[in-house]
Amino acid sequence: MTAKDALTERYQDLLSVYLKAKTETTLYKGQQFSRKLLEQQISPEDLVSLHIQVMDELFPNMSEEMRDSFDFLLEAMIGYGFAYREHQSLRDKQQQLESEIEVAASMQQTLLLSDVPEFDELDIGVVSVPAKKMNGDYYNFVKSGSSLSVAVADIIGKGIPAALCMSMIKYAMDSLPEEQMKPHLLLENLNRVVEQNVNSNMFITMFHGVYEPESHKFFYAGAGHEPGFIYHAKEDQFHDLIAKGLVLGVSRTTTYHPYERVVEVGDMVILLSDGVTECRTSKGFIEREEIVSLIRKYMDLPAQNVVENVFQELDRLQGFELRDDFTLIILKRMV
Amino acid sequence: MNLQINQHQINEIHELQLTGEVDAYTAPKLKEVMLPLTEKEGGTVVVDLSGIDYMDSTGLGVFVGALKSSKANNSSLKLRGMTDRVKRIFEITGLTEVMDIESGVKGEAL
């Protein structure tokens, strides 16, 4: 028996039971049966022709007008049949497009990954984990002359626009002349690029810093990004690394304030995305102090081990379900 | 989690009373209600956030979009009643400097 025969038989059973007893239960079964019809990709006019076939068998003496009316109904259903097939083919195409987009977006993300550079003076640790397939967090290291530039950004918005935005940021950063590598000027430049090119409810938060080995200074500026921390080894204390400024992409004329800090041997600069402090546990949010105490717990390890251990503990606290992308970067001055 | 939006209108002033969370799941719903209101020239949209205990960056994006739209359409957008946690993310992102936020912030829980 073919699948179609089986459907015909089942339809005939349901219909004759209903015509005899007219119960709600059978009506409900009819409703469920329509799902089966959709699964089998039975089009609307196929169903009408199925109905005609069954009625012919159940009522061989059906009046001619009744019989003809079904033929008429069949013709009137043709348009719905076309719509149904079009819907199916669009759905297939949509699924195909979605998977292509996913592949493209993740490919781009791989291309944009920044290598952690070798830098004699600094021990560098990085962990960046997406909550979903696409990471909205972006980090970038660039060695320029003897200095090291580091950027952390959080792109608000998902999918293709966010992925394109990320490459826009990367190439805008790469193409800036060296004298523009001052963090506050870099943010002003990027802000103009972003403001012109993103749609209205998208924006980017970014922290940018430059470590200069000659002066042992860390120059930085922020565009609405979650503040990082600086650890001073001499006094054994963590301080917020506050860098005030409006997020990128809101107002074309925004200016950013330059900040600087002296980094001594053993000091750490800690940068993060808001995913780190917006971590939620069953007991509430994780506060910044808790992040500090986690870093403190592991800070005698190499920087890479510190960030990985902190991530694992936070992940466990959240029941291994990241709600937001997570990025944590530690720069520790060794000599 | 859910977001509840209650709307009142007095003359040209639309007030939105929000309760719940504004995150990636509920942000589209808020955008759908709020954005058309900011597109009415000369109108005022007041958003009461005292019932919001969590807002993420996608939620913030809706307010950024509404701010841009109100500037483009000569309408005004005012926010009020932020809890400390919500106020913090407006402060970090620098949006408190460019948005009309009514003072008299309420604490986390009453």
Short mmCIF file of C-alpha atoms in Angstrom, two decimals, chain A:
data_model
loop_
_atom_site.label_atom_id
_atom_site.label_comp_id
_atom_site.label_asym_id
_atom_site.label_seq_id
_atom_site.Cartn_x
_atom_site.Cartn_y
_atom_site.Cartn_z
CA MET A 1 0.00 0.00 0.00
CA THR A 2 1.46 3.37 -0.97
CA ALA A 3 1.54 6.30 1.44
CA LYS A 4 -1.20 7.93 -0.56
CA ASP A 5 -3.44 4.84 -0.35
CA ALA A 6 -2.90 4.78 3.39
CA LEU A 7 -3.93 8.43 3.65
CA THR A 8 -7.02 7.80 1.54
CA GLU A 9 -8.03 4.90 3.74
CA ARG A 10 -7.46 6.88 6.94
CA TYR A 11 -9.44 9.83 5.59
CA GLN A 12 -12.28 7.54 4.59
CA ASP A 13 -12.35 6.00 8.09
CA LEU A 14 -12.37 9.35 9.83
CA LEU A 15 -14.99 10.83 7.57
CA SER A 16 -17.40 7.90 7.80
CA VAL A 17 -17.06 7.77 11.59
CA TYR A 18 -17.77 11.46 11.75
CA LEU A 19 -20.78 11.31 9.43
CA LYS A 20 -22.30 8.58 11.60
CA ALA A 21 -21.61 9.92 15.09
CA LYS A 22 -20.71 13.60 14.59
CA THR A 23 -18.55 13.72 17.73
CA GLU A 24 -16.12 16.46 18.74
CA THR A 25 -13.40 13.84 19.15
CA THR A 26 -13.57 12.87 15.51
CA LEU A 27 -13.53 16.49 14.46
CA TYR A 28 -10.38 16.96 16.52
CA LYS A 29 -8.87 13.89 14.85
CA GLY A 30 -9.61 15.53 11.52
CA GLN A 31 -7.66 18.54 12.67
CA GLN A 32 -4.70 16.39 13.63
CA PHE A 33 -4.95 14.59 10.30
CA SER A 34 -4.32 17.87 8.50
CA ARG A 35 -0.87 17.95 10.06
CA LYS A 36 -0.19 14.54 8.60
CA LEU A 37 -1.34 15.85 5.21
CA LEU A 38 1.12 18.73 5.44
CA GLU A 39 3.92 16.36 6.40
CA GLN A 40 3.17 14.32 3.30
CA GLN A 41 3.09 17.55 1.28
CA ILE A 42 -0.50 17.00 0.13
CA SER A 43 -1.63 20.20 -1.57
CA PRO A 44 -5.09 21.75 -1.05
CA GLU A 45 -6.49 20.56 -4.40
CA ASP A 46 -5.12 17.06 -3.75
CA LEU A 47 -7.17 17.01 -0.57
CA VAL A 48 -10.33 18.00 -2.42
CA SER A 49 -9.77 15.27 -4.97
CA LEU A 50 -9.21 12.84 -2.09
CA HIS A 51 -12.52 13.98 -0.63
CA ILE A 52 -14.30 13.40 -3.96
CA GLN A 53 -12.86 9.91 -4.23
CA VAL A 54 -13.95 9.00 -0.72
CA MET A 55 -17.43 10.51 -1.13
CA ASP A 56 -17.88 8.54 -4.37
CA GLU A 57 -17.20 5.36 -2.47
CA LEU A 58 -19.31 6.22 0.57
CA PHE A 59 -22.25 7.59 -1.41
CA PRO A 60 -22.40 5.96 -4.85
CA ASN A 61 -25.83 7.53 -5.34
CA MET A 62 -24.72 11.08 -4.64
CA SER A 63 -26.73 13.61 -6.59
CA GLU A 64 -25.22 14.84 -9.80
CA GLU A 65 -25.23 18.46 -8.64
CA MET A 66 -23.36 17.52 -5.50
CA ARG A 67 -20.80 15.54 -7.50
CA ASP A 68 -20.34 18.42 -9.97
CA SER A 69 -20.00 20.95 -7.19
CA PHE A 70 -16.94 19.07 -5.96
CA ASP A 71 -15.36 19.31 -9.40
CA PHE A 72 -16.00 23.01 -9.31
CA LEU A 73 -14.48 23.26 -5.84
CA LEU A 74 -11.44 21.40 -7.12
CA GLU A 75 -10.87 24.02 -9.82
CA ALA A 76 -11.38 26.83 -7.33
CA MET A 77 -8.65 25.35 -5.13
CA ILE A 78 -5.97 25.45 -7.86
CA GLY A 79 -4.75 28.91 -6.83
CA TYR A 80 -4.26 27.76 -3.24
CA GLY A 81 -2.25 24.84 -4.58
CA PHE A 82 0.13 27.21 -6.37
CA ALA A 83 0.48 29.33 -3.23
CA TYR A 84 1.20 26.22 -1.21
CA ARG A 85 3.94 25.01 -3.55
CA GLU A 86 5.46 28.47 -3.68
CA HIS A 87 5.51 28.55 0.10
CA GLN A 88 7.31 25.23 0.17
CA SER A 89 9.96 26.27 -2.29
CA LEU A 90 10.50 29.59 -0.49
CA ARG A 91 10.91 27.75 2.77
CA ASP A 92 13.54 25.50 1.24
CA LYS A 93 15.35 28.50 -0.18
CA GLN A 94 15.19 30.29 3.15
CA GLN A 95 16.70 27.34 4.96
CA GLN A 96 19.46 27.19 2.38
CA LEU A 97 20.15 30.93 2.72
CA GLU A 98 20.20 30.74 6.48
CA SER A 99 22.79 28.03 6.49
CA GLU A 100 24.89 29.87 3.90
CA ILE A 101 24.75 33.03 6.00
CA GLU A 102 25.81 31.10 9.04
CA VAL A 103 28.78 29.60 7.22
CA ALA A 104 29.78 33.01 5.80
CA ALA A 105 29.50 34.76 9.14
CA SER A 106 31.56 32.19 10.98
CA MET A 107 34.14 32.17 8.20
CA GLN A 108 34.50 35.90 8.51
CA GLN A 109 34.87 35.62 12.20
CA THR A 110 37.69 33.13 11.82
CA LEU A 111 39.38 35.50 9.37
CA LEU A 112 39.11 38.37 11.82
CA LEU A 113 40.62 36.51 14.75
CA SER A 114 43.57 38.38 16.11
CA ASP A 115 46.73 36.53 17.11
CA VAL A 116 48.09 37.28 20.51
CA PRO A 117 51.48 38.81 19.74
CA GLU A 118 54.76 37.93 21.42
CA PHE A 119 55.72 40.93 23.47
CA ASP A 120 58.85 40.71 25.61
CA GLU A 121 57.72 42.92 28.45
CA LEU A 122 54.18 41.65 28.80
CA ASP A 123 52.60 38.35 29.69
CA ILE A 124 49.30 38.32 27.75
CA GLY A 125 46.26 36.15 28.35
CA VAL A 126 43.05 36.17 26.28
CA VAL A 127 39.78 34.28 26.41
CA SER A 128 36.85 35.18 24.16
CA VAL A 129 33.84 32.90 24.00
CA PRO A 130 30.58 33.52 22.14
CA ALA A 131 27.24 32.86 23.83
CA LYS A 132 25.74 31.74 20.51
CA LYS A 133 27.39 30.82 17.24
CA MET A 134 28.37 34.37 16.41
CA ASN A 135 30.62 36.31 18.72
CA GLY A 136 29.61 39.96 19.12
CA ASP A 137 32.78 40.61 21.07
CA TYR A 138 35.86 41.58 19.15
CA TYR A 139 39.43 42.04 20.27
CA ASN A 140 42.48 43.06 18.36
CA PHE A 141 46.18 43.33 19.08
CA VAL A 142 48.49 45.34 16.86
CA LYS A 143 52.20 45.86 17.32
CA SER A 144 53.06 49.28 16.05
CA GLY A 145 56.69 50.31 16.35
CA SER A 146 57.74 49.28 19.83
CA SER A 147 54.23 49.76 21.24
CA LEU A 148 51.39 47.33 21.62
CA SER A 149 47.87 48.41 20.81
CA VAL A 150 44.93 46.48 22.22
CA ALA A 151 41.23 46.92 21.52
CA VAL A 152 38.15 45.25 22.97
CA ALA A 153 34.79 45.94 21.41
CA ASP A 154 31.25 44.73 21.83
CA ILE A 155 29.11 45.02 18.73
CA ILE A 156 25.44 45.32 19.55
CA GLY A 157 23.38 43.53 16.99
CA LYS A 158 23.68 40.05 15.54
CA GLY A 159 24.24 38.17 12.34
CA ILE A 160 25.52 39.57 9.08
CA PRO A 161 25.30 43.30 9.97
CA ALA A 162 27.38 42.69 13.11
CA ALA A 163 29.90 40.56 11.22
CA LEU A 164 30.28 43.20 8.51
CA CYS A 165 30.57 45.88 11.13
CA MET A 166 33.35 43.95 12.78
CA SER A 167 35.41 43.82 9.60
CA MET A 168 34.73 47.51 9.04
CA ILE A 169 36.23 48.20 12.47
CA LYS A 170 39.21 45.98 11.79
CA TYR A 171 40.06 47.53 8.45
CA ALA A 172 39.44 51.06 9.69
CA MET A 173 41.86 50.36 12.53
CA ASP A 174 44.46 48.78 10.27
CA SER A 175 44.38 51.69 7.86
CA LEU A 176 44.94 54.43 10.42
CA PRO A 177 48.37 56.06 10.24
CA GLU A 178 50.66 55.37 13.15
CA GLU A 179 50.45 58.87 14.65
CA GLN A 180 46.69 58.33 14.93
CA MET A 181 47.21 55.35 17.19
CA LYS A 182 46.51 57.54 20.18
CA PRO A 183 43.47 55.85 21.73
CA HIS A 184 41.20 58.86 22.01
CA LEU A 185 41.90 59.94 18.42
CA LEU A 186 41.43 56.41 17.15
CA LEU A 187 38.00 56.28 18.82
CA GLU A 188 37.02 59.62 17.30
CA ASN A 189 37.97 58.32 13.86
CA LEU A 190 36.15 55.04 14.31
CA ASN A 191 33.10 56.82 15.66
CA ARG A 192 32.74 58.79 12.45
CA VAL A 193 33.09 55.62 10.37
CA VAL A 194 30.58 53.73 12.49
CA GLU A 195 28.06 56.57 12.71
CA GLN A 196 27.89 56.79 8.94
CA ASN A 197 27.66 53.10 8.32
CA VAL A 198 25.48 51.34 10.84
CA ASN A 199 21.73 51.26 11.18
CA SER A 200 20.10 53.24 13.93
CA ASN A 201 19.75 50.75 16.75
CA MET A 202 23.21 49.33 16.33
CA PHE A 203 26.17 50.65 18.24
CA ILE A 204 29.59 49.57 19.38
CA THR A 205 31.24 49.87 22.75
CA MET A 206 35.00 49.90 22.64
CA PHE A 207 38.03 50.23 24.82
CA HIS A 208 41.34 51.01 23.21
CA GLY A 209 44.74 51.14 24.85
CA VAL A 210 48.38 51.45 23.84
CA TYR A 211 51.25 50.17 25.95
CA GLU A 212 54.46 52.06 25.44
CA PRO A 213 57.48 50.09 26.69
CA GLU A 214 59.89 53.04 26.82
CA SER A 215 57.84 55.02 29.32
CA HIS A 216 55.98 52.00 30.77
CA LYS A 217 52.81 53.93 30.27
CA PHE A 218 49.42 52.63 29.25
CA PHE A 219 47.44 55.19 27.23
CA TYR A 220 43.74 54.50 26.88
CA ALA A 221 40.30 55.78 26.04
CA GLY A 222 36.83 54.31 26.13
CA ALA A 223 33.64 54.54 24.13
CA GLY A 224 30.95 53.39 26.52
CA HIS A 225 32.73 50.15 27.28
CA GLU A 226 32.57 48.25 30.56
CA PRO A 227 35.51 49.56 32.63
CA GLY A 228 38.45 47.21 33.09
CA PHE A 229 40.76 47.02 36.08
CA ILE A 230 44.33 47.89 36.84
CA TYR A 231 46.19 45.93 39.48
CA HIS A 232 49.00 47.69 41.32
CA ALA A 233 51.41 45.11 42.66
CA LYS A 234 53.15 47.49 45.07
CA GLU A 235 49.98 48.19 47.04
CA ASP A 236 48.37 44.86 46.11
CA GLN A 237 45.11 46.52 45.01
CA PHE A 238 42.75 46.51 42.07
CA HIS A 239 41.30 49.78 40.74
CA ASP A 240 38.64 50.40 38.12
CA LEU A 241 40.11 51.47 34.80
CA ILE A 242 37.47 54.03 34.06
CA ALA A 243 37.42 55.64 30.63
CA LYS A 244 34.30 57.68 30.09
CA GLY A 245 32.90 58.31 26.65
CA LEU A 246 29.82 57.80 24.50
CA VAL A 247 29.41 54.53 22.58
CA LEU A 248 30.47 54.56 18.93
CA GLY A 249 27.82 55.28 16.33
CA VAL A 250 25.43 57.59 18.20
CA SER A 251 26.68 61.09 17.50
CA ARG A 252 29.06 62.16 14.77
CA THR A 253 30.79 64.88 16.76
CA THR A 254 31.66 62.90 19.86
CA THR A 255 35.11 63.49 21.31
CA TYR A 256 36.97 61.19 23.67
CA HIS A 257 39.10 61.90 26.69
CA PRO A 258 42.69 60.62 26.80
CA TYR A 259 43.76 58.74 29.93
CA GLU A 260 47.10 57.29 30.98
CA ARG A 261 48.52 55.15 33.75
CA VAL A 262 52.02 54.16 34.73
CA VAL A 263 52.44 50.38 34.73
CA GLU A 264 55.08 48.99 37.06
CA VAL A 265 56.63 45.55 37.24
CA GLY A 266 54.01 43.03 38.36
CA ASP A 267 51.10 45.35 37.55
CA MET A 268 48.21 44.04 35.46
CA VAL A 269 45.85 45.73 33.02
CA ILE A 270 42.58 43.80 32.80
CA LEU A 271 40.10 44.39 29.99
CA LEU A 272 36.71 42.79 29.64
CA SER A 273 33.38 42.78 27.85
CA ASP A 274 30.14 43.41 29.67
CA GLY A 275 29.38 39.72 29.34
CA VAL A 276 31.80 39.27 32.20
CA THR A 277 29.90 41.46 34.64
CA GLU A 278 26.44 40.69 33.28
CA CYS A 279 26.91 37.00 34.11
CA ARG A 280 23.81 35.78 35.85
CA THR A 281 23.65 33.00 38.38
CA SER A 282 20.66 31.54 40.15
CA LYS A 283 21.44 33.96 42.99
CA GLY A 284 21.62 37.10 40.87
CA PHE A 285 24.29 38.95 38.99
CA ILE A 286 28.00 38.53 39.43
CA GLU A 287 29.42 41.72 40.78
CA ARG A 288 32.70 43.26 39.76
CA GLU A 289 34.18 42.47 43.16
CA GLU A 290 33.64 38.79 42.48
CA ILE A 291 35.54 39.02 39.21
CA VAL A 292 38.37 40.72 41.08
CA SER A 293 38.45 38.04 43.73
CA LEU A 294 38.53 35.33 41.04
CA ILE A 295 41.45 37.05 39.32
CA ARG A 296 43.18 37.42 42.66
CA LYS A 297 42.73 33.72 43.33
CA TYR A 298 44.68 32.74 40.19
CA MET A 299 46.93 35.74 39.58
CA ASP A 300 50.19 33.97 40.38
CA LEU A 301 49.68 31.76 37.32
CA PRO A 302 50.69 32.79 33.78
CA ALA A 303 48.17 35.28 32.30
CA GLN A 304 46.64 32.74 29.90
CA ASN A 305 45.93 30.34 32.76
CA VAL A 306 44.40 33.14 34.83
CA VAL A 307 41.84 34.12 32.18
CA GLU A 308 40.98 30.48 31.44
CA ASN A 309 40.47 29.63 35.11
CA VAL A 310 38.34 32.72 35.69
CA PHE A 311 36.21 31.86 32.66
CA GLN A 312 35.73 28.27 33.81
CA GLU A 313 34.61 29.35 37.29
CA LEU A 314 32.18 31.93 35.93
CA ASP A 315 30.85 29.44 33.43
CA ARG A 316 30.24 26.96 36.24
CA LEU A 317 28.51 29.62 38.37
CA GLN A 318 26.12 30.26 35.48
CA GLY A 319 25.32 26.59 35.08
CA PHE A 320 27.40 26.44 31.88
CA GLU A 321 24.94 28.60 30.03
CA LEU A 322 26.48 31.79 28.71
CA ARG A 323 23.91 34.50 28.22
CA ASP A 324 26.27 36.98 26.66
CA ASP A 325 29.57 36.81 24.81
CA PHE A 326 32.51 36.69 27.16
CA THR A 327 35.92 38.30 26.67
CA LEU A 328 38.66 38.73 29.25
CA ILE A 329 42.16 40.01 28.52
CA ILE A 330 45.04 40.36 30.95
CA LEU A 331 48.30 42.20 30.26
CA LYS A 332 50.91 41.76 32.99
CA ARG A 333 54.17 43.66 33.00
CA MET A 334 56.98 41.17 33.58
CA VAL A 335 60.15 43.29 33.42
#
